[in-house]
mmCIF file of C-alpha atoms and ligand atoms in Angstrom:
data_model
loop_
_atom_site.group_PDB
_atom_site.id
_atom_site.type_symbol
_atom_site.label_atom_id
_atom_site.label_comp_id
_atom_site.label_asym_id
_atom_site.label_seq_id
_atom_site.Cartn_x
_atom_site.Cartn_y
_atom_site.Cartn_z
ATOM 1 C CA MET A 1 65.590 141.687 132.610
ATOM 2 C CA LYS A 2 63.460 144.135 130.656
ATOM 3 C CA ILE A 3 61.983 145.027 127.285
ATOM 4 C CA GLU A 4 63.255 148.132 125.473
ATOM 5 C CA LEU A 5 62.185 149.946 122.307
ATOM 6 C CA ILE A 6 64.507 151.608 119.807
ATOM 7 C CA ASP A 7 63.208 152.791 116.407
ATOM 8 C CA ASN A 8 60.286 150.339 116.363
ATOM 9 C CA LYS A 9 62.609 147.506 117.263
ATOM 10 C CA VAL A 10 61.729 145.478 120.353
ATOM 11 C CA LEU A 11 64.781 144.500 122.381
ATOM 12 C CA PHE A 12 65.197 142.074 125.242
ATOM 13 C CA ASN A 13 67.747 143.248 127.792
ATOM 14 C CA ASN A 14 68.998 140.546 130.194
ATOM 15 C CA GLY A 15 70.938 143.016 132.335
ATOM 16 C CA PHE A 16 74.187 142.467 130.451
ATOM 17 C CA SER A 17 73.283 142.768 126.801
ATOM 18 C CA SER A 18 70.364 143.473 124.494
ATOM 19 C CA GLN A 19 69.076 141.420 121.607
ATOM 20 C CA GLU A 20 66.426 142.313 119.057
ATOM 21 C CA ILE A 21 63.295 140.181 119.186
ATOM 22 C CA HIS A 22 62.268 139.081 115.693
ATOM 23 C CA PRO A 23 58.995 140.836 114.721
ATOM 24 C CA PHE A 24 57.539 137.529 113.587
ATOM 25 C CA TRP A 25 58.262 135.979 117.015
ATOM 26 C CA LEU A 26 56.010 138.674 118.444
ATOM 27 C CA ARG A 27 53.457 138.375 115.625
ATOM 28 C CA GLU A 28 53.074 134.642 116.419
ATOM 29 C CA ARG A 29 52.090 135.580 119.951
ATOM 30 C CA VAL A 30 49.151 137.793 118.984
ATOM 31 C CA SER A 31 46.550 136.907 121.564
ATOM 32 C CA ASN A 32 43.481 138.959 120.597
ATOM 33 C CA ASP A 33 40.194 137.045 120.611
ATOM 34 C CA LYS A 34 40.226 136.884 116.837
ATOM 35 C CA TYR A 35 43.578 135.077 116.741
ATOM 36 C CA PHE A 36 43.789 133.209 120.013
ATOM 37 C CA ASP A 37 41.528 130.983 122.060
ATOM 38 C CA ALA A 38 41.970 132.000 125.695
ATOM 39 C CA ASN A 39 40.331 128.838 126.956
ATOM 40 C CA THR A 40 42.627 126.303 125.277
ATOM 41 C CA GLN A 41 45.563 128.732 125.002
ATOM 42 C CA GLN A 42 45.865 127.667 121.373
ATOM 43 C CA ARG A 43 46.180 129.783 118.237
ATOM 44 C CA LYS A 44 43.201 130.200 115.947
ATOM 45 C CA PHE A 45 45.590 130.898 113.061
ATOM 46 C CA ASP A 46 48.423 128.942 111.494
ATOM 47 C CA PRO A 47 51.603 131.054 111.567
ATOM 48 C CA THR A 48 53.225 128.844 108.914
ATOM 49 C CA PHE A 49 50.727 130.330 106.418
ATOM 50 C CA LEU A 50 51.914 133.909 107.106
ATOM 51 C CA LYS A 51 54.734 135.810 105.469
ATOM 52 C CA THR A 52 57.617 135.959 107.908
ATOM 53 C CA ASP A 53 58.894 139.369 106.787
ATOM 54 C CA VAL A 54 56.252 141.198 108.841
ATOM 55 C CA GLU A 55 57.380 144.577 110.171
ATOM 56 C CA ILE A 56 56.525 146.627 113.211
ATOM 57 C CA LYS A 57 54.891 149.934 112.172
ATOM 58 C CA SER A 58 54.793 151.308 115.676
ATOM 59 C CA ALA A 59 55.376 150.039 119.191
ATOM 60 C CA LYS A 60 55.044 151.444 122.675
ATOM 61 C CA ILE A 61 55.287 150.276 126.233
ATOM 62 C CA ASN A 62 52.201 151.043 128.274
ATOM 63 C CA SER A 63 52.858 150.166 131.938
ATOM 64 C CA ASP A 64 53.000 146.328 131.975
ATOM 65 C CA PHE A 65 52.095 145.856 128.329
ATOM 66 C CA LEU A 66 53.830 146.043 124.992
ATOM 67 C CA GLU A 67 51.542 147.477 122.286
ATOM 68 C CA ILE A 68 52.399 146.832 118.653
ATOM 69 C CA ASN A 69 50.935 147.713 115.257
ATOM 70 C CA PHE A 70 52.202 145.381 112.575
ATOM 71 C CA ASN A 71 52.315 146.383 108.905
ATOM 72 C CA ASP A 72 49.785 143.635 108.035
ATOM 73 C CA GLY A 73 47.130 145.598 109.945
ATOM 74 C CA VAL A 74 47.190 143.520 113.127
ATOM 75 C CA ASN A 75 47.461 145.352 116.470
ATOM 76 C CA PHE A 76 48.023 143.688 119.809
ATOM 77 C CA ARG A 77 49.028 144.020 123.431
ATOM 78 C CA LEU A 78 51.273 141.500 125.135
ATOM 79 C CA GLU A 79 52.074 141.270 128.817
ATOM 80 C CA ILE A 80 55.763 142.129 129.175
ATOM 81 C CA ASN A 81 56.102 139.584 131.964
ATOM 82 C CA LYS A 82 55.073 136.825 129.603
ATOM 83 C CA ILE A 83 57.846 137.742 127.166
ATOM 84 C CA ILE A 84 60.398 137.876 129.963
ATOM 85 C CA GLN A 85 59.199 134.507 131.243
ATOM 86 C CA GLU A 86 59.970 132.883 127.902
ATOM 87 C CA PHE A 87 63.464 134.333 127.877
ATOM 88 C CA SER A 88 64.152 133.374 131.482
ATOM 89 C CA LYS A 89 63.411 129.730 130.683
ATOM 90 C CA ASP A 90 61.489 129.504 133.949
ATOM 91 C CA ASP A 91 59.301 126.922 132.314
ATOM 92 C CA LEU A 92 62.192 124.471 132.226
ATOM 93 C CA LEU A 93 60.853 123.260 135.540
ATOM 94 C CA ILE A 94 62.112 119.701 135.394
ATOM 95 C CA GLN A 95 65.621 120.617 134.218
ATOM 96 C CA SER A 96 65.876 123.058 137.128
ATOM 97 C CA ILE A 97 65.506 120.233 139.668
ATOM 98 C CA LYS A 98 69.031 119.114 140.404
ATOM 99 C CA LYS A 99 69.536 115.372 140.667
ATOM 100 C CA SER A 100 70.969 114.251 144.030
ATOM 101 C CA LYS A 101 73.489 111.456 143.786
ATOM 102 C CA TRP A 102 72.978 108.681 146.320
ATOM 103 C CA ASN A 103 74.302 105.255 147.223
ATOM 104 C CA SER A 104 73.785 102.668 149.980
ATOM 105 C CA SER A 105 74.484 105.308 152.649
ATOM 106 C CA PHE A 106 71.247 107.048 151.645
ATOM 107 C CA GLY A 107 69.972 106.867 155.243
ATOM 108 C CA ASN A 108 66.347 106.637 156.241
ATOM 109 C CA ILE A 109 64.004 105.850 153.417
ATOM 110 C CA ASP A 110 60.867 107.853 154.063
ATOM 111 C CA LYS A 111 57.483 106.448 153.188
ATOM 112 C CA PHE A 112 54.882 109.162 152.658
ATOM 113 C CA ASN A 113 51.260 108.779 153.784
ATOM 114 C CA TYR A 114 48.739 108.382 151.029
ATOM 115 C CA SER A 115 45.363 110.130 151.266
ATOM 116 C CA ASP A 116 42.516 110.267 148.744
ATOM 117 C CA ASP A 117 43.091 113.982 148.104
ATOM 118 C CA ILE A 118 46.872 113.712 147.695
ATOM 119 C CA PHE A 119 46.935 114.095 143.898
ATOM 120 C CA GLU A 120 45.804 117.734 143.997
ATOM 121 C CA SER A 121 47.794 118.717 147.087
ATOM 122 C CA LYS A 122 50.920 120.727 147.839
ATOM 123 C CA LYS A 123 52.323 117.531 149.297
ATOM 124 C CA MET A 124 52.131 115.912 145.867
ATOM 125 C CA TYR A 125 54.093 118.838 144.430
ATOM 126 C CA ASP A 126 56.835 118.247 147.038
ATOM 127 C CA LEU A 127 56.814 114.502 146.433
ATOM 128 C CA LEU A 128 57.167 114.984 142.676
ATOM 129 C CA ILE A 129 60.131 117.295 143.281
ATOM 130 C CA ASN A 130 61.555 114.539 145.498
ATOM 131 C CA PHE A 131 60.959 112.024 142.743
ATOM 132 C CA TYR A 132 62.978 114.086 140.267
ATOM 133 C CA LYS A 133 65.737 114.661 142.839
ATOM 134 C CA PHE A 134 66.238 111.056 143.878
ATOM 135 C CA GLY A 135 64.545 109.089 141.096
ATOM 136 C CA PHE A 136 62.027 107.472 143.437
ATOM 137 C CA VAL A 137 59.418 108.098 146.076
ATOM 138 C CA ILE A 138 57.524 105.651 148.288
ATOM 139 C CA PHE A 139 53.903 106.128 149.365
ATOM 140 C CA LYS A 140 52.367 104.086 152.187
ATOM 141 C CA ASP A 141 48.787 103.076 153.029
ATOM 142 C CA VAL A 142 47.737 103.110 149.381
ATOM 143 C CA PRO A 143 44.473 101.100 149.072
ATOM 144 C CA THR A 144 45.192 97.543 147.948
ATOM 145 C CA LYS A 145 41.745 96.529 146.672
ATOM 146 C CA ASN A 146 40.420 96.375 143.084
ATOM 147 C CA ASN A 147 43.717 96.942 141.291
ATOM 148 C CA PHE A 148 43.957 100.397 142.814
ATOM 149 C CA ILE A 149 47.294 100.884 141.051
ATOM 150 C CA THR A 150 45.386 101.841 137.884
ATOM 151 C CA ASN A 151 43.520 104.608 139.774
ATOM 152 C CA PHE A 152 46.787 105.753 141.246
ATOM 153 C CA ALA A 153 48.530 105.892 137.862
ATOM 154 C CA ASN A 154 45.587 107.637 136.205
ATOM 155 C CA SER A 155 45.376 110.202 138.994
ATOM 156 C CA ILE A 156 48.928 111.359 138.301
ATOM 157 C CA GLY A 157 48.579 111.135 134.535
ATOM 158 C CA SER A 158 47.723 108.280 132.196
ATOM 159 C CA ILE A 159 48.666 104.664 132.588
ATOM 160 C CA ARG A 160 51.057 103.343 129.946
ATOM 161 C CA ARG A 161 49.679 100.052 128.753
ATOM 162 C CA THR A 162 52.064 97.396 127.395
ATOM 163 C CA ASN A 163 51.656 93.844 126.132
ATOM 164 C CA PHE A 164 51.898 92.799 129.797
ATOM 165 C CA GLY A 165 48.538 94.545 130.184
ATOM 166 C CA GLU A 166 47.357 97.756 131.796
ATOM 167 C CA PHE A 167 49.045 96.543 134.975
ATOM 168 C CA PHE A 168 50.870 93.327 135.832
ATOM 169 C CA ASN A 169 50.883 90.995 138.805
ATOM 170 C CA VAL A 170 54.302 90.195 140.203
ATOM 171 C CA LYS A 171 54.061 86.808 141.898
ATOM 172 C CA SER A 172 55.554 83.431 141.154
ATOM 173 C CA VAL A 173 53.516 81.488 138.600
ATOM 174 C CA PRO A 174 54.130 78.235 136.715
ATOM 175 C CA ASN A 175 55.658 78.621 133.197
ATOM 176 C CA PRO A 176 56.361 82.352 133.493
ATOM 177 C CA ASN A 177 57.226 84.445 130.391
ATOM 178 C CA ASP A 178 59.599 86.550 132.494
ATOM 179 C CA LEU A 179 61.845 85.782 135.484
ATOM 180 C CA ALA A 180 60.004 88.492 137.436
ATOM 181 C CA TYR A 181 57.205 85.958 137.868
ATOM 182 C CA THR A 182 59.326 83.481 139.845
ATOM 183 C CA SER A 183 60.745 83.541 143.373
ATOM 184 C CA LEU A 184 64.324 83.825 142.093
ATOM 185 C CA PRO A 185 66.474 86.806 143.041
ATOM 186 C CA LEU A 186 66.496 89.576 140.446
ATOM 187 C CA ALA A 187 69.738 91.487 139.995
ATOM 188 C CA PRO A 188 69.457 95.250 139.457
ATOM 189 C CA HIS A 189 67.987 95.948 136.033
ATOM 190 C CA THR A 190 65.890 98.473 134.179
ATOM 191 C CA ASP A 191 62.548 97.399 132.775
ATOM 192 C CA ASN A 192 61.611 96.827 129.171
ATOM 193 C CA PRO A 193 64.746 98.142 127.406
ATOM 194 C CA TYR A 194 63.407 96.515 124.228
ATOM 195 C CA ARG A 195 60.388 98.841 123.939
ATOM 196 C CA ASN A 196 60.174 101.954 121.834
ATOM 197 C CA PRO A 197 59.832 104.176 123.744
ATOM 198 C CA VAL A 198 60.910 102.528 126.993
ATOM 199 C CA PRO A 199 58.298 103.128 129.728
ATOM 200 C CA CYS A 200 59.569 106.022 131.819
ATOM 201 C CA ILE A 201 58.286 105.340 135.323
ATOM 202 C CA GLN A 202 57.392 102.129 137.085
ATOM 203 C CA LEU A 203 54.854 101.935 139.889
ATOM 204 C CA LEU A 204 55.169 98.897 142.137
ATOM 205 C CA HIS A 205 52.419 98.377 144.676
ATOM 206 C CA CYS A 206 52.762 95.808 147.436
ATOM 207 C CA ILE A 207 49.498 93.939 148.071
ATOM 208 C CA THR A 208 50.779 91.172 150.366
ATOM 209 C CA ASN A 209 54.220 90.286 151.633
ATOM 210 C CA GLU A 210 54.361 87.382 154.080
ATOM 211 C CA VAL A 211 57.863 86.117 153.263
ATOM 212 C CA SER A 212 61.037 86.897 155.169
ATOM 213 C CA GLY A 213 63.078 87.482 151.985
ATOM 214 C CA GLY A 214 61.929 89.269 148.849
ATOM 215 C CA PHE A 215 63.521 92.618 149.757
ATOM 216 C CA SER A 216 63.319 95.296 147.091
ATOM 217 C CA THR A 217 66.568 96.765 145.817
ATOM 218 C CA LEU A 218 67.328 100.068 144.107
ATOM 219 C CA VAL A 219 70.512 101.424 142.535
ATOM 220 C CA ASP A 220 71.003 104.950 141.248
ATOM 221 C CA GLY A 221 72.186 104.593 137.656
ATOM 222 C CA TYR A 222 73.009 108.303 137.621
ATOM 223 C CA THR A 223 75.472 107.988 140.547
ATOM 224 C CA VAL A 224 77.089 104.904 139.036
ATOM 225 C CA THR A 225 77.399 106.623 135.641
ATOM 226 C CA GLU A 226 79.074 109.666 137.182
ATOM 227 C CA ASP A 227 81.480 107.476 139.180
ATOM 228 C CA LEU A 228 82.273 105.404 136.107
ATOM 229 C CA LYS A 229 82.982 108.593 134.144
ATOM 230 C CA ASN A 230 85.370 109.833 136.841
ATOM 231 C CA LYS A 231 87.199 106.565 137.508
ATOM 232 C CA PHE A 232 87.005 104.561 134.283
ATOM 233 C CA LYS A 233 86.708 107.088 131.465
ATOM 234 C CA GLU A 234 87.577 104.575 128.747
ATOM 235 C CA TYR A 235 84.758 102.275 129.896
ATOM 236 C CA TYR A 236 82.339 105.185 130.137
ATOM 237 C CA ASP A 237 83.218 106.250 126.604
ATOM 238 C CA ILE A 238 82.580 102.892 125.003
ATOM 239 C CA LEU A 239 79.376 102.234 126.972
ATOM 240 C CA THR A 240 77.982 105.584 125.842
ATOM 241 C CA LYS A 241 78.926 104.827 122.228
ATOM 242 C CA VAL A 242 78.148 101.195 121.325
ATOM 243 C CA LYS A 243 74.518 100.288 120.758
ATOM 244 C CA VAL A 244 73.357 96.814 121.692
ATOM 245 C CA LYS A 245 70.157 95.026 120.792
ATOM 246 C CA PHE A 246 67.614 94.269 123.510
ATOM 247 C CA LYS A 247 65.106 91.597 122.692
ATOM 248 C CA PHE A 248 61.925 90.174 124.223
ATOM 249 C CA ILE A 249 60.119 87.230 122.690
ATOM 250 C CA ASP A 250 56.944 85.457 123.621
ATOM 251 C CA LYS A 251 54.273 83.698 121.615
ATOM 252 C CA ASP A 252 52.460 86.892 120.552
ATOM 253 C CA VAL A 253 55.195 89.434 119.981
ATOM 254 C CA ILE A 254 58.869 90.069 119.254
ATOM 255 C CA LEU A 255 60.123 93.358 120.650
ATOM 256 C CA GLU A 256 63.555 94.718 119.741
ATOM 257 C CA GLY A 257 65.349 97.956 120.534
ATOM 258 C CA TRP A 258 68.899 99.164 119.918
ATOM 259 C CA SER A 259 70.535 101.385 122.501
ATOM 260 C CA GLU A 260 73.687 102.269 124.404
ATOM 261 C CA LEU A 261 73.810 100.994 128.004
ATOM 262 C CA ILE A 262 74.359 104.617 129.030
ATOM 263 C CA LYS A 263 72.503 107.131 126.920
ATOM 264 C CA LEU A 264 73.548 110.781 126.884
ATOM 265 C CA ASP A 265 71.507 113.788 125.820
ATOM 266 C CA GLU A 266 72.447 116.359 123.170
ATOM 267 C CA ASN A 267 74.671 118.127 125.720
ATOM 268 C CA LYS A 268 76.520 114.879 126.498
ATOM 269 C CA GLU A 269 74.863 114.775 129.907
ATOM 270 C CA PHE A 270 73.238 111.758 131.549
ATOM 271 C CA LYS A 271 69.911 110.834 130.023
ATOM 272 C CA GLN A 272 69.146 107.181 130.598
ATOM 273 C CA VAL A 273 70.585 103.827 131.592
ATOM 274 C CA LYS A 274 69.458 100.488 130.261
ATOM 275 C CA PHE A 275 70.630 97.309 131.877
ATOM 276 C CA SER A 276 69.114 93.888 131.496
ATOM 277 C CA PRO A 277 71.943 91.416 130.875
ATOM 278 C CA ARG A 278 69.621 88.528 130.119
ATOM 279 C CA LEU A 279 68.158 90.332 127.136
ATOM 280 C CA ASP A 280 71.002 92.202 125.457
ATOM 281 C CA PHE A 281 72.963 91.239 122.336
ATOM 282 C CA VAL A 282 76.240 92.986 121.598
ATOM 283 C CA PRO A 283 76.955 93.602 117.901
ATOM 284 C CA ILE A 284 79.958 92.088 116.151
ATOM 285 C CA LEU A 285 82.784 94.604 116.412
ATOM 286 C CA GLU A 286 86.564 94.417 116.006
ATOM 287 C CA LYS A 287 87.934 91.982 118.582
ATOM 288 C CA LYS A 288 89.950 94.720 120.253
ATOM 289 C CA GLU A 289 86.892 96.911 120.623
ATOM 290 C CA LEU A 290 84.832 94.045 121.983
ATOM 291 C CA ASP A 291 87.618 93.271 124.440
ATOM 292 C CA LEU A 292 87.217 96.748 125.845
ATOM 293 C CA TYR A 293 83.431 96.616 125.635
ATOM 294 C CA TYR A 294 83.132 93.395 127.629
ATOM 295 C CA LYS A 295 85.521 94.690 130.288
ATOM 296 C CA ALA A 296 83.508 97.890 130.493
ATOM 297 C CA ARG A 297 80.204 96.034 130.769
ATOM 298 C CA ASN A 298 81.590 93.795 133.512
ATOM 299 C CA LYS A 299 82.805 96.809 135.461
ATOM 300 C CA LEU A 300 79.413 98.461 135.093
ATOM 301 C CA SER A 301 77.693 95.279 136.254
ATOM 302 C CA GLU A 302 80.109 94.983 139.189
ATOM 303 C CA MET A 303 79.210 98.529 140.239
ATOM 304 C CA TYR A 304 75.441 98.027 139.801
ATOM 305 C CA ASN A 305 75.617 94.837 141.882
ATOM 306 C CA SER A 306 77.973 96.180 144.528
ATOM 307 C CA ASP A 307 76.712 96.777 148.071
ATOM 308 C CA LYS A 308 78.207 100.257 147.834
ATOM 309 C CA TYR A 309 75.391 101.444 145.589
ATOM 310 C CA LYS A 310 72.479 99.202 146.509
ATOM 311 C CA LEU A 311 69.549 100.208 148.713
ATOM 312 C CA GLU A 312 67.653 97.305 150.198
ATOM 313 C CA PHE A 313 64.294 97.642 151.925
ATOM 314 C CA LYS A 314 61.066 95.800 152.422
ATOM 315 C CA LEU A 315 57.842 96.851 150.775
ATOM 316 C CA MET A 316 54.912 96.251 153.105
ATOM 317 C CA PRO A 317 51.246 95.875 152.103
ATOM 318 C CA GLY A 318 49.982 99.277 150.939
ATOM 319 C CA ASP A 319 53.434 100.592 150.057
ATOM 320 C CA LEU A 320 53.734 101.948 146.528
ATOM 321 C CA LEU A 321 57.160 102.574 145.043
ATOM 322 C CA MET A 322 57.311 105.028 142.154
ATOM 323 C CA MET A 323 60.664 104.859 140.351
ATOM 324 C CA ASP A 324 62.326 106.436 137.354
ATOM 325 C CA ASN A 325 63.018 103.586 134.940
ATOM 326 C CA TYR A 326 65.436 105.797 132.955
ATOM 327 C CA ARG A 327 67.595 106.475 135.997
ATOM 328 C CA LEU A 328 67.240 103.705 138.573
ATOM 329 C CA LEU A 329 67.836 99.988 138.454
ATOM 330 C CA HIS A 330 65.667 97.793 140.589
ATOM 331 C CA GLY A 331 65.678 94.187 141.706
ATOM 332 C CA ARG A 332 64.762 91.943 144.612
ATOM 333 C CA THR A 333 66.277 89.306 146.827
ATOM 334 C CA GLU A 334 65.164 85.695 146.699
ATOM 335 C CA PHE A 335 62.198 84.507 148.721
ATOM 336 C CA ASP A 336 60.685 81.220 149.803
ATOM 337 C CA THR A 337 57.143 80.674 148.522
ATOM 338 C CA ASN A 338 56.566 78.123 151.310
ATOM 339 C CA GLU A 339 56.624 80.961 153.844
ATOM 340 C CA GLY A 340 53.549 82.635 152.395
ATOM 341 C CA SER A 341 52.571 84.915 149.571
ATOM 342 C CA ARG A 342 54.409 87.846 148.064
ATOM 343 C CA PHE A 343 52.236 89.761 145.656
ATOM 344 C CA LEU A 344 53.029 93.064 144.007
ATOM 345 C CA GLN A 345 51.246 94.878 141.210
ATOM 346 C CA GLY A 346 53.137 96.956 138.691
ATOM 347 C CA ALA A 347 52.208 99.561 136.107
ATOM 348 C CA TYR A 348 53.927 102.199 134.036
ATOM 349 C CA ILE A 349 53.391 105.870 133.422
ATOM 350 C CA ASP A 350 55.470 108.186 131.259
ATOM 351 C CA PHE A 351 57.277 111.415 132.060
ATOM 352 C CA ASP A 352 54.527 113.538 130.510
ATOM 353 C CA SER A 353 52.316 112.385 133.410
ATOM 354 C CA THR A 354 54.631 113.537 136.195
ATOM 355 C CA GLU A 355 55.814 116.629 134.322
ATOM 356 C CA GLY A 356 52.256 117.658 133.468
ATOM 357 C CA LYS A 357 51.109 117.151 137.059
ATOM 358 C CA LEU A 358 54.074 119.062 138.457
ATOM 359 C CA ARG A 359 53.493 122.073 136.169
ATOM 360 C CA HIS A 360 49.776 121.984 136.958
ATOM 361 C CA LEU A 361 50.420 122.007 140.734
ATOM 362 C CA LYS A 362 52.976 124.791 140.335
ATOM 363 C CA ARG A 363 50.362 126.866 138.510
ATOM 364 C CA LYS A 364 47.612 125.935 141.006
ATOM 365 C CA PHE A 365 49.598 126.938 144.105
ATOM 366 C CA ASN A 366 51.393 129.791 142.383
ATOM 367 C CA PHE A 367 54.839 128.497 143.332
HETATM 368 FE FE1 FE2 B 401 61.704 94.831 136.714
#
């Protein structure tokens, strides 16, 4: 990949073909002191106020720099590497991490040691890569005092507060507003499908666990989606098409959100699953279409609940599970409150937290 000049035109050559770079694209990147704040890396000018028909009066390549005089009197030098970087899409860091499909044969579930300096370490970079590969990562020996989960969340990025509070306590209580706060088993589900936007990542921190049951469960919604697509295409098609209403009601708020159970991105690739069959309302459709929809939803539920896909493990005091709420479903097995206490704290962060931290660590360690 290189930059070439022909008759005051700047061309980007990717090794196979050349394309002209629009002069205004270059003009927007003027980074002289007068036009650009090096500290914040933000423009001091608003390019939408400029005429876009700017022309290049002269251009030359001087070792690693491209030097341009524009016809509006502005001259500048730009590092050629920086231009190439934008074309190479190297900054699509997250998209470049390939998701690994997994099921119940996942094998050993590693728990990674927490230390106070972990958030700025190379280890954190590796763990975040792991998180994007598998959709979860488990830390151990995370301090359990003083709602430490909020420190943890805010050390990766910023906590995402909801009407459940900055964080929430998962233990059985009388008159709960959600089944999470009982000792009943919880089938695999995603959290808060009724919010807009849905919280991206859930942190679940085990404070005490004295019961013999109460195992945590995880299912990879990505693996199930891919299997559904391969084996039951008709079901996959309708579940990626029909939007259902998710609803949460308590005395202070009514939250509603419409969404497909399997959400695809603009390239028709996996983006997100939502599954919470106690909270969803299917719209009225033609009977024939609903026939297919209900069959499809049952098949999906059968797969999510099948032992083939489910990981089951015990969170011990100090363990902190960080999971992608757009990709994984989580749940727990029943437990007996007479055996002792089971107390977990939960909180949410969004993808900008993990993505921002990952890019920062990549820059810091020059990876
Ligand atoms: Fe949950």
